Short mmCIF file of C-alpha atoms and ligand atoms in Angstrom, two decimals:
data_model
loop_
_atom_site.label_atom_id
_atom_site.label_comp_id
_atom_site.label_asym_id
_atom_site.label_seq_id
_atom_site.Cartn_x
_atom_site.Cartn_y
_atom_site.Cartn_z
CA MET A 850 80.41 -79.24 -19.20
CA ALA A 851 76.89 -80.61 -19.72
CA HIS A 852 76.37 -83.67 -21.81
CA CYS A 853 73.11 -84.60 -23.36
CA CYS A 854 73.99 -88.20 -24.12
CA SER A 855 76.46 -91.01 -23.34
CA ASP A 856 79.28 -91.95 -25.76
CA ASN A 857 77.41 -94.73 -27.39
CA GLU A 858 74.18 -92.99 -28.30
CA TYR A 859 73.44 -91.69 -31.75
CA ASP A 860 72.36 -88.01 -31.60
CA SER A 861 70.20 -87.13 -34.41
CA MET A 862 70.55 -83.33 -33.69
CA ALA A 863 74.30 -83.45 -33.72
CA LYS A 864 76.18 -82.17 -36.80
CA SER A 865 78.44 -84.48 -38.68
CA VAL A 866 82.10 -83.46 -39.21
CA GLU A 867 81.53 -83.15 -43.03
CA GLU A 868 78.39 -81.07 -42.46
CA ALA A 869 80.12 -78.58 -40.28
CA ARG A 870 83.01 -78.31 -42.43
CA ALA A 871 80.94 -77.63 -45.51
CA ALA A 872 78.96 -74.89 -43.69
CA ILE A 873 82.17 -73.43 -42.32
CA LEU A 874 83.83 -73.25 -45.70
CA ALA A 875 80.65 -71.98 -47.27
CA SER A 876 80.87 -68.85 -45.22
CA SER A 877 84.61 -68.28 -45.08
CA PRO A 878 85.53 -65.67 -47.80
CA ALA A 879 89.12 -65.40 -49.04
CA LEU A 880 91.04 -62.25 -48.42
CA THR A 881 91.55 -59.88 -51.25
CA ASP A 882 94.18 -57.61 -49.88
CA THR A 883 97.69 -58.07 -51.26
CA ASP A 884 101.29 -57.46 -50.23
CA VAL A 885 104.31 -57.52 -52.68
CA LEU A 886 107.18 -59.25 -51.06
CA HIS A 887 110.68 -60.34 -51.81
CA LEU A 888 111.04 -64.18 -52.00
CA THR A 889 113.08 -64.13 -48.83
CA ALA A 890 109.98 -62.98 -46.98
CA ALA A 891 107.33 -64.93 -48.96
CA LEU A 892 107.66 -68.38 -47.31
CA GLY A 893 104.31 -69.61 -46.12
CA ARG A 894 102.29 -66.81 -47.97
CA VAL A 895 99.70 -67.54 -50.71
CA LEU A 896 100.35 -66.45 -54.29
CA ALA A 897 97.78 -63.69 -55.31
CA GLU A 898 98.52 -63.81 -59.06
CA ASP A 899 99.21 -66.57 -61.79
CA LEU A 900 102.83 -66.53 -62.69
CA CYS A 901 104.16 -67.54 -66.13
CA ALA A 902 107.72 -68.19 -67.07
CA PRO A 903 109.27 -65.23 -68.64
CA GLN A 904 112.00 -67.19 -70.31
CA PRO A 905 112.59 -71.01 -70.96
CA VAL A 906 114.05 -73.01 -68.08
CA PRO A 907 116.79 -74.21 -68.85
CA ALA A 908 117.63 -71.13 -70.98
CA TRP A 909 120.32 -73.26 -72.95
CA PRO A 910 120.84 -77.02 -73.73
CA ASN A 911 123.24 -78.32 -71.10
CA SER A 912 124.91 -81.40 -69.92
CA ALA A 913 123.25 -83.56 -67.31
CA MET A 914 126.57 -85.34 -66.66
CA ASP A 915 130.32 -85.11 -66.60
CA GLY A 916 131.70 -86.57 -69.70
CA TYR A 917 132.30 -85.61 -73.42
CA ALA A 918 130.26 -83.49 -75.80
CA LEU A 919 130.31 -84.93 -79.24
CA ARG A 920 128.40 -85.98 -82.46
CA SER A 921 126.44 -89.20 -82.18
CA SER A 922 126.73 -89.78 -85.78
CA ASP A 923 130.51 -90.73 -85.40
CA GLY A 924 129.34 -93.80 -83.53
CA GLU A 925 132.16 -95.54 -81.55
CA LYS A 926 134.94 -93.99 -83.58
CA PRO A 927 137.79 -92.24 -81.41
CA ARG A 928 137.41 -88.53 -80.91
CA GLN A 929 139.96 -85.86 -80.66
CA LEU A 930 139.84 -83.67 -77.48
CA ILE A 931 139.57 -80.00 -78.65
CA GLY A 932 138.66 -78.22 -75.50
CA HIS A 933 136.53 -78.12 -72.44
CA CYS A 934 133.63 -76.33 -70.87
CA PHE A 935 132.46 -75.95 -67.27
CA ALA A 936 129.17 -74.77 -65.76
CA GLY A 937 129.37 -70.87 -66.32
CA HIS A 938 132.15 -71.18 -68.73
CA PRO A 939 131.00 -72.33 -72.31
CA PHE A 940 133.28 -73.55 -75.11
CA THR A 941 133.19 -71.01 -77.76
CA GLY A 942 134.21 -73.21 -80.67
CA VAL A 943 132.25 -75.86 -82.79
CA VAL A 944 132.61 -79.59 -82.32
CA GLY A 945 133.28 -81.12 -85.71
CA PRO A 946 133.15 -84.74 -86.89
CA GLY A 947 135.71 -86.85 -85.06
CA GLU A 948 136.09 -84.18 -82.22
CA CYS A 949 134.92 -83.89 -78.63
CA VAL A 950 134.92 -81.46 -75.85
CA ARG A 951 135.33 -82.35 -72.06
CA ILE A 952 132.07 -81.15 -70.51
CA MET A 953 130.86 -80.97 -66.71
CA THR A 954 127.28 -81.08 -65.46
CA GLY A 955 125.48 -77.87 -66.18
CA ALA A 956 127.90 -76.63 -68.84
CA VAL A 957 126.30 -75.38 -72.03
CA LEU A 958 126.31 -77.93 -74.93
CA PRO A 959 128.90 -76.68 -77.51
CA GLU A 960 127.65 -75.97 -81.02
CA GLY A 961 128.08 -79.06 -83.32
CA ALA A 962 127.59 -81.51 -80.52
CA ASP A 963 124.26 -83.39 -80.07
CA SER A 964 125.15 -85.81 -77.31
CA VAL A 965 127.25 -86.31 -74.00
CA LEU A 966 128.99 -89.54 -73.49
CA ILE A 967 129.47 -90.08 -69.75
CA GLN A 968 132.91 -90.35 -68.63
CA GLU A 969 132.52 -93.86 -67.22
CA GLN A 970 131.82 -94.98 -70.86
CA ALA A 971 134.98 -93.28 -72.22
CA GLU A 972 138.69 -94.59 -72.34
CA ILE A 973 141.19 -91.86 -72.43
CA GLN A 974 144.51 -92.13 -74.32
CA ASP A 975 146.37 -88.94 -74.22
CA LYS A 976 144.30 -86.42 -76.31
CA THR A 977 141.98 -89.12 -77.77
CA ILE A 978 138.81 -90.39 -76.21
CA LEU A 979 137.68 -93.96 -77.21
CA PRO A 980 133.86 -94.26 -76.64
CA GLN A 981 132.98 -97.79 -75.23
CA GLN A 982 129.59 -97.56 -76.88
CA ARG A 983 127.62 -95.42 -79.45
CA PRO A 984 126.31 -92.34 -77.76
CA ALA A 985 122.65 -91.96 -78.72
CA PRO A 986 121.56 -88.52 -80.04
CA GLY A 987 120.25 -86.25 -77.32
CA ALA A 988 121.88 -88.56 -74.55
CA ASN A 989 122.62 -86.88 -71.21
CA ILE A 990 121.47 -83.42 -72.49
CA ARG A 991 118.96 -81.19 -70.78
CA GLN A 992 117.00 -79.51 -73.51
CA THR A 993 116.09 -75.69 -73.61
CA GLY A 994 112.72 -75.19 -71.99
CA GLU A 995 112.53 -78.81 -70.73
CA ASP A 996 111.46 -77.66 -67.40
CA LEU A 997 109.25 -74.56 -68.45
CA GLN A 998 108.52 -73.20 -71.78
CA PRO A 999 108.23 -69.39 -72.07
CA GLY A 1000 104.71 -68.18 -71.29
CA VAL A 1001 103.59 -71.34 -69.60
CA GLU A 1002 102.03 -70.91 -66.21
CA ALA A 1003 104.72 -71.86 -63.58
CA LEU A 1004 102.56 -71.21 -60.48
CA HIS A 1005 98.73 -70.27 -60.19
CA ALA A 1006 97.17 -67.88 -57.75
CA GLY A 1007 96.31 -69.69 -54.58
CA THR A 1008 99.61 -71.62 -54.48
CA LEU A 1009 100.98 -71.93 -50.87
CA LEU A 1010 104.60 -70.90 -51.11
CA ARG A 1011 106.84 -73.58 -49.76
CA PRO A 1012 110.59 -73.90 -50.27
CA ALA A 1013 110.12 -75.73 -53.57
CA GLN A 1014 107.83 -72.95 -55.12
CA LEU A 1015 110.20 -70.29 -53.89
CA ALA A 1016 113.15 -72.11 -55.69
CA LEU A 1017 111.04 -72.46 -58.86
CA LEU A 1018 110.37 -68.69 -58.78
CA ALA A 1019 113.98 -67.94 -58.22
CA SER A 1020 114.92 -70.18 -61.27
CA LEU A 1021 112.62 -67.96 -63.47
CA GLY A 1022 114.48 -64.88 -62.12
CA ILE A 1023 111.43 -63.63 -60.31
CA ALA A 1024 112.53 -61.76 -57.12
CA GLU A 1025 109.25 -60.30 -55.93
CA VAL A 1026 105.60 -61.80 -55.75
CA LYS A 1027 102.32 -60.55 -55.06
CA VAL A 1028 100.83 -62.51 -52.23
CA PHE A 1029 97.62 -62.24 -49.91
CA ARG A 1030 98.07 -60.30 -46.82
CA ARG A 1031 98.47 -62.52 -43.68
CA LEU A 1032 95.19 -63.34 -41.90
CA ARG A 1033 94.90 -61.53 -38.39
CA VAL A 1034 93.78 -64.01 -35.90
CA ALA A 1035 92.85 -63.01 -32.16
CA PHE A 1036 92.55 -65.68 -29.62
CA PHE A 1037 91.92 -65.98 -25.98
CA SER A 1038 91.22 -68.80 -23.47
CA THR A 1039 88.39 -68.60 -20.93
CA GLY A 1040 88.26 -70.27 -17.46
CA ASP A 1041 88.64 -69.01 -13.71
CA GLU A 1042 90.78 -72.09 -13.11
CA LEU A 1043 93.28 -71.09 -15.61
CA ARG A 1044 96.76 -69.82 -14.29
CA PRO A 1045 99.66 -68.40 -16.28
CA LEU A 1046 103.05 -70.41 -16.52
CA GLY A 1047 105.28 -69.46 -13.65
CA SER A 1048 102.55 -69.18 -11.09
CA THR A 1049 101.93 -71.74 -8.20
CA LEU A 1050 98.90 -73.76 -8.62
CA GLU A 1051 96.27 -73.86 -5.78
CA ALA A 1052 93.61 -76.52 -5.50
CA GLY A 1053 91.57 -76.72 -8.58
CA GLN A 1054 93.75 -74.58 -10.74
CA ILE A 1055 95.47 -75.67 -14.02
CA TYR A 1056 97.91 -74.01 -16.34
CA ASP A 1057 96.56 -72.39 -19.46
CA SER A 1058 97.94 -74.82 -22.06
CA ASN A 1059 95.35 -74.12 -24.94
CA ARG A 1060 96.84 -70.81 -25.61
CA TYR A 1061 100.21 -72.39 -26.43
CA ALA A 1062 98.53 -74.95 -28.67
CA LEU A 1063 96.71 -72.27 -30.49
CA GLN A 1064 99.68 -70.04 -30.85
CA GLY A 1065 101.78 -72.92 -32.33
CA MET A 1066 99.07 -73.91 -34.80
CA LEU A 1067 98.48 -70.36 -35.98
CA GLN A 1068 102.13 -69.66 -36.16
CA ARG A 1069 102.58 -72.57 -38.61
CA LEU A 1070 99.87 -71.35 -40.62
CA GLY A 1071 101.53 -67.96 -41.10
CA CYS A 1072 98.82 -66.03 -39.45
CA GLU A 1073 99.30 -62.57 -37.66
CA ILE A 1074 98.74 -63.58 -34.07
CA LEU A 1075 96.92 -61.37 -31.50
CA ASP A 1076 97.08 -63.23 -28.13
CA LEU A 1077 94.40 -61.67 -25.82
CA GLY A 1078 95.27 -63.79 -22.87
CA ARG A 1079 93.21 -65.70 -20.39
CA ILE A 1080 89.68 -64.25 -19.72
CA LEU A 1081 87.81 -65.07 -16.59
CA ASP A 1082 84.35 -66.70 -16.65
CA ASN A 1083 82.70 -63.24 -16.23
CA PRO A 1084 80.20 -62.02 -18.93
CA GLU A 1085 81.38 -58.36 -18.72
CA HIS A 1086 85.05 -59.29 -19.30
CA LEU A 1087 84.11 -61.79 -21.94
CA GLU A 1088 81.90 -59.41 -23.79
CA LYS A 1089 84.55 -56.60 -23.74
CA THR A 1090 87.20 -59.12 -25.15
CA LEU A 1091 84.89 -60.36 -27.77
CA GLN A 1092 84.19 -56.77 -29.04
CA GLN A 1093 87.81 -55.93 -28.86
CA ALA A 1094 88.78 -59.05 -30.73
CA ALA A 1095 86.25 -58.52 -33.43
CA GLY A 1096 87.53 -54.99 -34.09
CA MET A 1097 91.05 -55.92 -34.54
CA ALA A 1098 91.01 -59.49 -36.35
CA ASP A 1099 89.61 -61.27 -39.41
CA LEU A 1100 89.14 -64.40 -37.22
CA VAL A 1101 88.43 -64.81 -33.53
CA ILE A 1102 89.15 -67.91 -31.57
CA SER A 1103 88.01 -68.77 -27.90
CA THR A 1104 88.55 -72.06 -25.94
CA GLY A 1105 86.39 -73.15 -23.11
CA GLY A 1106 83.14 -72.11 -21.86
CA VAL A 1107 81.23 -72.98 -25.11
CA SER A 1108 79.07 -75.57 -23.56
CA VAL A 1109 75.91 -75.15 -21.47
CA GLY A 1110 77.48 -75.25 -17.94
CA ASP A 1111 76.67 -72.80 -15.21
CA ALA A 1112 80.00 -70.81 -16.10
CA ASP A 1113 79.65 -71.13 -19.86
CA TYR A 1114 78.71 -67.63 -21.10
CA ILE A 1115 79.95 -67.65 -24.73
CA ALA A 1116 76.68 -69.12 -26.23
CA GLU A 1117 74.57 -66.47 -24.51
CA LEU A 1118 76.84 -63.53 -25.08
CA LEU A 1119 77.46 -64.27 -28.79
CA GLY A 1120 73.71 -64.87 -29.43
CA ARG A 1121 73.43 -61.11 -28.39
CA ILE A 1122 76.49 -59.48 -30.01
CA GLY A 1123 77.10 -61.61 -33.17
CA SER A 1124 75.34 -64.16 -35.33
CA ILE A 1125 76.46 -67.59 -34.08
CA ASP A 1126 75.44 -71.23 -34.40
CA PHE A 1127 76.21 -73.54 -31.67
CA TRP A 1128 76.68 -77.11 -32.86
CA LYS A 1129 76.69 -80.20 -30.89
CA MET A 1130 79.23 -82.12 -32.95
CA ASN A 1131 78.74 -85.84 -33.73
CA MET A 1132 82.59 -86.45 -33.05
CA LYS A 1133 84.90 -87.38 -30.27
CA PRO A 1134 86.74 -85.51 -28.97
CA GLY A 1135 85.11 -82.02 -29.30
CA ARG A 1136 81.42 -82.28 -28.88
CA PRO A 1137 80.39 -78.44 -28.51
CA LEU A 1138 81.53 -75.94 -31.13
CA ALA A 1139 80.49 -72.54 -31.92
CA PHE A 1140 80.88 -70.95 -35.23
CA GLY A 1141 79.74 -67.61 -36.65
CA GLN A 1142 80.25 -64.05 -37.40
CA LEU A 1143 81.26 -61.37 -34.83
CA GLY A 1144 81.13 -58.02 -36.70
CA GLU A 1145 83.46 -58.41 -39.66
CA ALA A 1146 85.37 -61.33 -38.07
CA THR A 1147 84.76 -65.04 -38.33
CA PHE A 1148 84.36 -66.55 -34.88
CA PHE A 1149 85.18 -70.05 -33.46
CA GLY A 1150 84.40 -71.11 -29.93
CA LEU A 1151 86.36 -74.20 -29.47
CA PRO A 1152 85.81 -76.71 -26.53
CA GLY A 1153 88.18 -76.22 -23.45
CA ASN A 1154 89.60 -79.75 -23.24
CA PRO A 1155 93.10 -79.54 -24.72
CA VAL A 1156 92.82 -82.52 -26.90
CA SER A 1157 89.26 -81.34 -28.26
CA THR A 1158 90.75 -77.77 -28.73
CA MET A 1159 93.41 -79.20 -31.09
CA VAL A 1160 91.43 -81.76 -32.94
CA THR A 1161 88.50 -79.37 -33.68
CA PHE A 1162 91.09 -76.71 -34.72
CA TYR A 1163 92.62 -79.10 -37.26
CA GLN A 1164 89.25 -80.27 -38.56
CA PHE A 1165 87.52 -76.81 -38.83
CA VAL A 1166 89.48 -73.82 -38.09
CA GLN A 1167 92.48 -74.79 -40.22
CA PRO A 1168 90.26 -75.46 -43.37
CA CYS A 1169 88.76 -72.04 -42.67
CA ILE A 1170 92.04 -70.27 -42.35
CA LEU A 1171 93.65 -71.87 -45.41
CA LYS A 1172 90.53 -70.79 -47.50
CA ARG A 1173 90.50 -67.27 -46.01
CA MET A 1174 94.19 -66.90 -46.69
CA GLY A 1175 93.50 -67.31 -50.39
CA LYS A 1176 94.83 -70.82 -50.69
CA SER A 1177 93.13 -73.02 -53.47
CA THR A 1178 91.83 -76.44 -52.43
CA PRO A 1179 92.46 -78.77 -50.75
CA TRP A 1180 91.68 -77.15 -47.36
CA THR A 1181 91.05 -80.17 -45.61
CA PRO A 1182 93.68 -82.50 -44.16
CA SER A 1183 94.72 -85.35 -46.45
CA VAL A 1184 93.68 -88.78 -45.45
CA LEU A 1185 95.57 -91.99 -46.02
CA LYS A 1186 94.58 -95.53 -45.33
CA LEU A 1187 96.84 -97.65 -43.17
CA PRO A 1188 96.50 -101.14 -41.57
CA LEU A 1189 95.85 -101.09 -37.72
CA ALA A 1190 98.75 -102.93 -35.82
CA HIS A 1191 96.47 -103.59 -32.71
CA PRO A 1192 92.55 -103.32 -32.24
CA LEU A 1193 91.05 -100.22 -31.44
CA LYS A 1194 87.98 -99.77 -29.00
CA LYS A 1195 84.99 -97.73 -30.29
CA LYS A 1196 81.20 -97.48 -29.87
CA PRO A 1197 79.05 -96.70 -32.81
CA GLY A 1198 77.56 -93.03 -32.68
CA ARG A 1199 80.26 -90.46 -33.24
CA THR A 1200 83.22 -89.94 -35.54
CA ASP A 1201 86.24 -90.81 -33.44
CA PHE A 1202 89.54 -88.84 -33.93
CA GLN A 1203 91.99 -91.28 -31.82
CA ARG A 1204 95.55 -90.37 -31.40
CA GLY A 1205 98.02 -92.75 -33.22
CA VAL A 1206 101.55 -93.62 -33.83
CA LEU A 1207 102.95 -94.83 -37.09
CA ILE A 1208 104.91 -98.25 -36.95
CA SER A 1209 107.31 -99.12 -39.74
CA GLY A 1210 108.27 -102.71 -39.70
CA GLU A 1211 108.59 -105.79 -41.85
CA ASN A 1212 104.75 -105.61 -42.62
CA GLY A 1213 105.22 -102.10 -43.98
CA LEU A 1214 103.62 -99.05 -42.55
CA GLN A 1215 101.00 -99.59 -39.82
CA VAL A 1216 99.17 -97.43 -37.34
CA ALA A 1217 98.42 -98.00 -33.53
CA GLY A 1218 96.53 -96.11 -31.07
CA VAL A 1219 98.43 -94.37 -28.30
CA GLY A 1220 96.58 -95.84 -25.35
CA GLN A 1221 94.87 -93.30 -23.30
CA GLN A 1222 92.26 -91.45 -25.60
CA ALA A 1223 90.45 -89.21 -23.21
CA SER A 1224 90.13 -85.56 -24.40
CA HIS A 1225 91.88 -84.25 -21.35
CA ILE A 1226 95.00 -86.51 -21.94
CA MET A 1227 97.44 -84.15 -23.62
CA SER A 1228 100.51 -86.61 -23.24
CA GLY A 1229 98.63 -88.86 -25.79
CA LEU A 1230 98.45 -86.11 -28.57
CA ALA A 1231 101.80 -85.03 -27.71
CA HIS A 1232 103.34 -88.53 -28.34
CA ALA A 1233 101.01 -89.10 -31.45
CA ASP A 1234 102.14 -88.62 -35.01
CA CYS A 1235 98.67 -89.03 -36.49
CA LEU A 1236 94.98 -89.01 -35.91
CA ILE A 1237 93.09 -92.24 -36.72
CA ILE A 1238 89.68 -91.51 -37.95
CA LEU A 1239 86.81 -94.06 -37.24
CA ALA A 1240 83.58 -93.35 -38.97
CA ALA A 1241 80.50 -92.41 -36.73
CA GLU A 1242 78.72 -95.69 -37.41
CA ALA A 1243 81.81 -97.81 -36.91
CA ASP A 1244 82.21 -100.31 -34.14
CA ALA A 1245 85.63 -101.42 -32.69
CA ALA A 1246 88.22 -101.78 -35.26
CA PRO A 1247 90.14 -105.28 -35.47
CA ALA A 1248 94.01 -105.46 -35.86
CA GLY A 1249 94.75 -105.60 -39.61
CA SER A 1250 91.75 -103.48 -40.73
CA LEU A 1251 92.50 -100.51 -42.89
CA VAL A 1252 91.71 -97.21 -41.05
CA GLU A 1253 91.84 -93.65 -42.20
CA VAL A 1254 94.81 -91.54 -40.99
CA GLN A 1255 95.61 -87.83 -40.92
CA LEU A 1256 99.37 -87.26 -40.35
CA LEU A 1257 99.87 -84.46 -37.71
CA GLU A 1258 102.99 -83.10 -39.73
CA GLY A 1259 100.56 -82.74 -42.66
CA LEU A 1260 98.27 -80.76 -40.62
CA VAL A 1261 100.71 -77.86 -40.69
P1 AMP B 1979 85.15 -76.03 -20.56
O1 AMP B 1979 84.97 -76.21 -22.09
O2 AMP B 1979 85.40 -74.65 -20.23
O3 AMP B 1979 83.95 -76.56 -19.95
O4 AMP B 1979 86.42 -76.70 -20.20
C1 AMP B 1979 86.64 -78.24 -20.30
C2 AMP B 1979 87.75 -78.71 -19.61
O5 AMP B 1979 88.88 -78.20 -20.28
C3 AMP B 1979 87.94 -78.26 -18.20
O6 AMP B 1979 88.51 -79.47 -17.58
C4 AMP B 1979 88.80 -77.11 -18.28
O7 AMP B 1979 89.60 -76.95 -16.91
C5 AMP B 1979 89.79 -77.47 -19.38
N1 AMP B 1979 90.35 -76.25 -19.91
C6 AMP B 1979 89.55 -75.22 -20.36
N2 AMP B 1979 90.40 -74.29 -20.88
C7 AMP B 1979 91.71 -74.86 -20.92
C8 AMP B 1979 93.06 -74.20 -21.15
N3 AMP B 1979 93.10 -73.04 -21.70
N4 AMP B 1979 94.00 -75.03 -20.87
C9 AMP B 1979 93.96 -76.23 -20.38
N5 AMP B 1979 92.79 -76.77 -19.98
C10 AMP B 1979 91.71 -76.01 -20.26
MG1 MG B 1980 85.44 -73.36 -18.55
#
């Protein structure tokens, strides 16, 4: 891979992470096609319609605790136990003055009662209940519509359906939802040195690991995946693959061959068959990046070094995919600030995405680098649980300084 400058040099021609991300998002249109799915098939999909509550949740006032339903106006006076109600089995009578009904969590509040005395605050003498304190009106009652009033928007179009959203929809009695169709993503790796798993490596050969990273990241985003395999550094094969990928996918990703080395053909080919920008990125890892249009498809040419492939995917491809899937903002990974447990080395010039681990101790949550930070050291990323972002202009970061962190779990 050809390099134009060393790690400690500023490069005025290079694009910043923010500039590149903004340019990518500006030309990443959201899908419009939709599917109608049962909730059991909708996990990870993006809602394509605003959904309002058709009825109140809860639909009836009910008890939040196990205890006794009664009238609070009787104060601490003893109450006569006249019946009981369980979740799903309401009491059909009326609770009058001086009376109470045994009630369990989730059971409908009987008519006449306005309060639930929790059982820990009641003394029981045969069929008489002696309150140990005056139950306040409305105490321990879940009111009708307290969660959602009818007609109120429960979820808006663009919401990514996670387990909590599926449960909310189910609580409203909604069984089927309109979601955007899945994004079709074709990907391939390039390099004469790459060998499939199961083969014996000869001198200079390596296993093709990037395709497994891509498959995992795309699967977690809920994409429809088209794995086009490993392609040799051969312009005819590459051109054929690019054309084929563009015809079948919404988004095409390649890894490797995107620089200006003698066996790097991606730039030249795409200049001819698509409209592509090649960016020298002001970041580490992940210097070269190609982005553009290949027919109807969005194209990303990611750098070949495995750590660069994954870091650039998270910073640029994932936001593009989330936007194209129809998800509403945010598309970019969330950033938190944590103190550094140990100093980190860095030279000013490029935004650094160092691999880090979280440390939870008596000083609270801290973050530390994983040690080896080179872009071919996959074990560092595999042991990391976050990326530590050090700004382009920043120098080395001392222990105790606050640094920006992206959690890898939060990166989907
Ligand atoms: P390239 O971007 O093609 O110049 O590749 C940069 C480095 O990443 C080289 O050391 C390649 O051997 C390595 N590399 C490229 N593609 C892969 C891949 N699919 N899996 C693992 N390593 C790769
Ligand atoms: Mg290569």
